[in-house]
Coordinates of C-alpha atoms (C1' of nucleotides) in Angstrom, one line a residue:
Chain K
X1 CA -42.1 -23.1 22.3
X2 CA -40.8 -26.1 24.0
X3 CA -42.8 -28.8 25.7
X4 CA -41.4 -31.9 27.4
X5 CA -39.8 -33.5 24.3
X6 CA -38.2 -30.3 23.2
X7 CA -36.9 -29.5 26.7
X8 CA -35.5 -33.1 26.9
X9 CA -33.7 -32.6 23.6
X10 CA -32.1 -29.4 25.0
X11 CA -31.1 -31.2 28.2
X12 CA -29.5 -34.0 26.3
X13 CA -27.6 -31.6 24.1
X14 CA -25.9 -30.0 27.2
X15 CA -24.5 -33.3 28.5
X16 CA -20.9 -32.4 28.0
X17 CA -21.2 -29.6 30.5
X18 CA -21.2 -32.1 33.4
X19 CA -18.0 -31.8 35.5
X20 CA -17.1 -28.5 33.9
X21 CA -16.7 -25.4 36.0
X22 CA -18.4 -22.1 35.5
X23 CA -15.7 -19.5 34.8
X24 CA -17.6 -16.4 34.1
X25 CA -21.0 -15.0 33.3
X26 CA -22.0 -12.2 31.0
X27 CA -25.5 -10.9 31.5
X28 CA -26.7 -8.6 28.8
X29 CA -30.4 -8.5 29.7
X30 CA -31.2 -8.8 33.4
X31 CA -34.9 -8.8 32.7
X32 CA -34.7 -12.6 32.4
X33 CA -33.6 -13.0 36.0
X34 CA -34.3 -11.5 39.4
X35 CA -30.8 -10.2 40.5
X36 CA -27.7 -9.9 38.3
X37 CA -25.3 -9.6 41.2
X38 CA -26.7 -12.5 43.2
X39 CA -26.8 -14.5 40.1
X40 CA -23.1 -14.0 39.3
X41 CA -22.0 -14.6 42.9
X42 CA -23.9 -17.8 43.1
X43 CA -22.6 -19.5 40.0
X44 CA -19.1 -18.3 39.1
X45 CA -16.5 -20.8 40.3
X46 CA -19.1 -23.6 40.8
X47 CA -19.0 -27.0 39.2
X48 CA -21.8 -28.5 37.1
X49 CA -22.9 -31.7 38.7
X50 CA -25.8 -32.8 36.5
X51 CA -28.4 -31.5 34.0
X52 CA -31.9 -32.8 34.2
X53 CA -35.5 -32.0 33.3
X54 CA -38.6 -31.6 35.4
X55 CA -41.7 -30.8 33.5
X56 CA -40.6 -28.0 31.1
X57 CA -37.8 -26.8 33.5
X58 CA -34.1 -27.4 32.8
X59 CA -32.3 -28.0 36.1
X60 CA -28.6 -27.5 36.2
X61 CA -27.2 -28.8 39.5
X62 CA -24.2 -26.9 40.8
X63 CA -22.1 -27.6 43.9
X64 CA -24.6 -26.0 46.3
X65 CA -27.4 -24.6 44.2
X66 CA -29.5 -25.1 41.1
X67 CA -29.5 -23.0 38.0
X68 CA -33.1 -23.4 36.8
X69 CA -34.1 -22.4 33.2
X70 CA -37.5 -22.1 31.7
X71 CA -37.6 -21.5 28.0
X72 CA -41.3 -20.5 27.8
X73 CA -42.1 -19.7 24.1
X74 CA -38.9 -18.8 22.3
X75 CA -36.0 -19.4 24.7
X76 CA -33.0 -21.3 23.5
X77 CA -30.2 -22.8 25.6
X78 CA -27.2 -24.2 23.7
X79 CA -23.5 -24.7 23.7
X80 CA -21.1 -22.8 21.5
X81 CA -17.3 -23.1 21.0
X82 CA -17.2 -19.3 20.7
X83 CA -18.8 -16.3 22.4
X84 CA -22.1 -15.3 20.7
X85 CA -23.5 -11.8 20.2
X86 CA -26.8 -12.0 18.5
X87 CA -29.7 -9.6 18.9
X88 CA -31.4 -11.7 21.5
X89 CA -28.4 -13.3 23.2
X90 CA -29.2 -12.3 26.8
X91 CA -26.8 -14.5 28.9
X92 CA -23.5 -16.1 28.1
X93 CA -21.9 -18.5 30.6
X94 CA -18.3 -19.4 30.1
X95 CA -17.5 -22.9 31.3
X96 CA -14.2 -24.9 31.2
X97 CA -14.6 -25.9 27.6
X98 CA -17.7 -24.2 26.3
X99 CA -19.9 -21.1 26.1
X100 CA -23.5 -21.8 27.3
X101 CA -25.7 -19.4 25.5
X102 CA -29.2 -18.3 26.5
X103 CA -31.2 -16.4 24.0
X104 CA -34.8 -15.5 23.8
X105 CA -36.6 -13.4 21.2
X106 CA -39.7 -12.7 23.2
X107 CA -38.0 -12.5 26.6
X108 CA -40.6 -14.7 28.3
X109 CA -37.9 -17.2 29.4
X110 CA -36.5 -17.1 32.9
X111 CA -33.3 -18.1 34.7
X112 CA -33.1 -18.4 38.4
X113 CA -30.9 -19.7 41.2
X114 CA -32.5 -22.0 43.8
X115 CA -31.0 -23.6 46.8
X116 CA -33.5 -26.4 46.6
X117 CA -36.3 -27.5 44.2
X118 CA -39.3 -27.3 46.5
X119 CA -40.6 -24.2 44.7
X120 CA -40.6 -26.1 41.4
X121 CA -41.9 -29.3 42.9
X122 CA -44.8 -27.4 44.4
X123 CA -46.0 -26.2 41.0
X124 CA -45.7 -29.5 39.2
X125 CA -47.6 -32.8 39.1
X126 CA -46.6 -36.2 37.9
X127 CA -44.0 -36.7 35.3
X128 CA -45.8 -38.4 32.4
X129 CA -43.7 -41.6 32.6
X130 CA -43.8 -41.9 36.4
X131 CA -45.0 -45.4 37.3
X132 CA -47.1 -44.0 40.1
X133 CA -49.2 -42.3 37.4
X134 CA -51.5 -45.2 36.6
X135 CA -55.1 -45.3 35.2
X136 CA -56.6 -44.9 38.7
X137 CA -54.5 -42.0 39.8
X138 CA -55.0 -40.3 36.4
X139 CA -58.7 -40.8 36.7
X140 CA -58.6 -39.2 40.2
X141 CA -56.6 -36.1 39.2
X142 CA -58.7 -35.3 36.2
X143 CA -62.0 -35.8 38.0
X144 CA -63.0 -32.2 37.6
X145 CA -65.7 -30.2 35.9
X146 CA -63.2 -28.8 33.5
X147 CA -62.5 -29.6 29.9
X148 CA -59.8 -32.3 29.2
X149 CA -57.7 -29.9 27.1
X150 CA -57.3 -27.5 30.0
X151 CA -56.6 -30.5 32.3
X152 CA -53.8 -31.8 30.1
X153 CA -52.3 -28.3 29.9
X154 CA -52.4 -28.0 33.7
X155 CA -48.7 -28.5 34.9
X156 CA -49.8 -29.1 38.5
X157 CA -51.5 -32.3 37.4
X158 CA -49.2 -33.8 34.8
X159 CA -46.0 -31.8 33.9
X160 CA -44.7 -31.3 30.5
X161 CA -47.6 -31.3 28.1
X162 CA -48.2 -28.2 26.0
X163 CA -50.5 -27.1 23.2
X164 CA -49.1 -29.3 20.4
X165 CA -49.0 -32.6 22.3
X166 CA -52.3 -32.0 24.1
X167 CA -54.0 -31.9 20.7
X168 CA -52.1 -34.9 19.4
X169 CA -52.8 -36.9 22.5
X170 CA -56.5 -36.2 22.4
X171 CA -56.7 -37.1 18.7
X172 CA -54.9 -40.4 19.3
X173 CA -57.2 -41.2 22.2
X174 CA -60.2 -40.1 20.1
X175 CA -61.4 -37.8 22.9
X176 CA -63.0 -34.4 22.2
X177 CA -61.0 -31.6 23.8
X178 CA -64.1 -30.1 25.4
X179 CA -65.2 -33.2 27.3
X180 CA -65.0 -32.6 31.0
X181 CA -62.6 -34.7 33.0
X182 CA -65.2 -36.0 35.4
X183 CA -67.3 -37.4 32.6
X184 CA -64.5 -39.6 31.3
X185 CA -64.7 -43.3 32.2
X186 CA -61.7 -45.3 33.4
X187 CA -61.4 -46.7 29.8
X188 CA -61.3 -43.2 28.3
X189 CA -58.7 -42.2 30.9
X190 CA -56.6 -45.2 30.1
X191 CA -56.7 -44.3 26.4
X192 CA -55.5 -40.8 27.2
X193 CA -52.7 -42.0 29.5
X194 CA -51.5 -44.5 26.9
X195 CA -51.7 -41.9 24.1
X196 CA -49.8 -39.4 26.2
X197 CA -47.0 -41.8 26.7
X198 CA -46.9 -43.0 23.1
X199 CA -47.0 -39.5 21.7
X200 CA -44.4 -38.1 24.1
X201 CA -42.1 -41.2 23.6
X202 CA -42.2 -40.8 19.8
X203 CA -41.7 -37.0 20.1
X204 CA -38.7 -37.5 22.4
X205 CA -37.2 -40.0 19.9
X206 CA -37.6 -37.4 17.2
X207 CA -36.1 -34.6 19.3
X208 CA -39.3 -32.7 19.5
X209 CA -41.3 -30.7 17.0
X210 CA -40.2 -27.6 15.1
X211 CA -43.1 -25.5 13.9
X212 CA -41.8 -22.0 14.0
X213 CA -38.4 -21.8 15.5
X214 CA -37.6 -24.4 18.0
X215 CA -34.0 -25.7 17.9
X216 CA -31.6 -27.5 20.2
X217 CA -27.8 -27.6 20.1
X218 CA -27.8 -24.3 18.1
X219 CA -29.5 -25.3 14.9
X220 CA -31.0 -28.8 15.1
X221 CA -34.7 -29.0 14.4
X222 CA -37.3 -31.4 16.0
X223 CA -38.4 -34.1 13.5
X224 CA -41.8 -34.9 15.1
X225 CA -43.4 -32.4 12.7
X226 CA -43.9 -35.3 10.2
X227 CA -45.9 -37.2 12.8
X228 CA -48.4 -34.4 13.5
X229 CA -52.0 -35.5 12.9
X230 CA -54.0 -32.4 13.9
X231 CA -51.7 -29.6 15.1
X232 CA -51.3 -27.0 12.4
X233 CA -53.6 -29.1 10.1
X234 CA -56.6 -26.8 10.2
X235 CA -58.9 -27.3 7.2
X236 CA -56.9 -30.2 6.0
X237 CA -58.4 -33.7 5.7
X238 CA -58.2 -36.0 8.7
X239 CA -55.9 -38.9 8.1
X240 CA -58.4 -41.3 9.6
X241 CA -61.7 -40.2 8.1
X242 CA -63.0 -37.9 5.4
X243 CA -63.8 -35.0 7.7
X244 CA -61.7 -31.8 7.9
X245 CA -59.6 -30.8 10.9
X246 CA -61.3 -28.1 12.9
X247 CA -59.9 -25.4 15.2
X248 CA -61.4 -23.7 18.2
X249 CA -60.1 -21.6 21.1
X250 CA -60.2 -23.9 24.2
X251 CA -58.5 -23.2 27.5
X252 CA -57.2 -20.0 25.9
X253 CA -55.3 -21.9 23.2
X254 CA -56.0 -22.7 19.5
X255 CA -57.1 -26.3 19.6
X256 CA -57.0 -28.7 16.6
X257 CA -59.3 -31.7 16.5
X258 CA -61.3 -33.9 14.2
X259 CA -65.0 -33.5 14.8
X260 CA -65.8 -37.0 13.5
X261 CA -63.0 -39.0 15.1
X262 CA -63.1 -37.2 18.5
X263 CA -66.7 -37.7 19.6
X264 CA -66.4 -38.9 23.2
Chain Z
dC1 C1' -64.9 -24.1 41.1
dC2 C1' -64.5 -22.8 36.2
dA3 C1' -63.9 -19.9 31.9
dT4 C1' -62.0 -16.1 29.7
dG5 C1' -58.9 -12.4 28.7
dA6 C1' -55.0 -9.7 29.5
dA7 C1' -50.2 -9.2 30.4
dC8 C1' -45.5 -10.3 29.5
dC9 C1' -42.5 -9.5 24.3
dT10 C1' -40.9 -9.8 19.4
dG11 C1' -41.4 -11.1 14.8
dG12 C1' -43.7 -13.5 10.9
dT13 C1' -47.6 -13.7 7.8
dC14 C1' -51.7 -12.3 5.4
dG15 C1' -54.9 -9.1 3.3
dC16 C1' -55.5 -4.6 1.4
Chain V
dT1 C1' -43.5 -1.5 -0.3
dG2 C1' -46.1 -0.3 3.7
dC3 C1' -49.4 -0.8 7.4
dG4 C1' -52.5 -2.9 10.5
dA5 C1' -54.5 -7.0 12.4
dC6 C1' -53.7 -11.4 14.0
dC7 C1' -51.0 -15.3 15.3
dA8 C1' -47.2 -18.0 18.0
dG9 C1' -44.4 -25.0 21.5
dG10 C1' -46.1 -20.8 28.1
dT11 C1' -47.4 -19.1 32.6
dT12 C1' -49.7 -16.1 35.8
dC13 C1' -53.1 -13.0 37.5
dA14 C1' -57.5 -10.6 37.6
dT15 C1' -62.3 -10.6 36.6
dG16 C1' -67.2 -12.5 36.1

DNA sequence: CCATGAACCTGGTCGC
DNA sequence: TGCGACCAGGTTCATG
């Protein structure tokens, strides 16, 4: 489900947890984490120092550890005034003033306790808005004999882009998803980087995209749906030309693109 | 090095 | 109404 903008919306919605204490934890499905006991011992009685995002990870900093959450496809993390018992409510964390609820229909999501973030950092590349990511460094990291769609989805290069935004970015940049990274010129690369930032910035401002069931803060939907130009627009007319939006499986994911606009 | 498919799960939709 | 096939905002591992 959630890509960078959606995860950011979730992180922002949890802001009031900062400076609260974790009073208790109720784990109903331990499949979503390695060890129930260790988990409980590590977080109960701890204070919440900050809540941030790195790639698609939600990072809740405690006194002496990090509670790290990845929502994968259908995970939800939200605050509630009351305890919640729904079919897929797997974890309930009672804090000073709230209940922090984790639920996940497909159970792909994960919660883990880390003493430092090296494990996460090792997996992830640049944040899309990192100033160190410029046209030259982008050109370097995607200089591979691999299609650009797969490269954009590769979290170890740039962290946070998923299937929706990869397609939207490539449409905006007018680059064909199957073009290999190494065949792209510096001009092409600069278009992709600029499109990445514009698309993600707009999506963040719109609190993400709700296609199937993404929500933050319990029931709020992402409004970027109205901005989608290719994703979920198969067989519909391209907004820029008279052609029809095509789909093809690329990098293992359904990819949406305009065969006429995206020729490079 | 690169592409592809399967696995992890549940639920919604579509065609018959 | 039911049933099977196929699809889904992600990641990781195994196989050619």
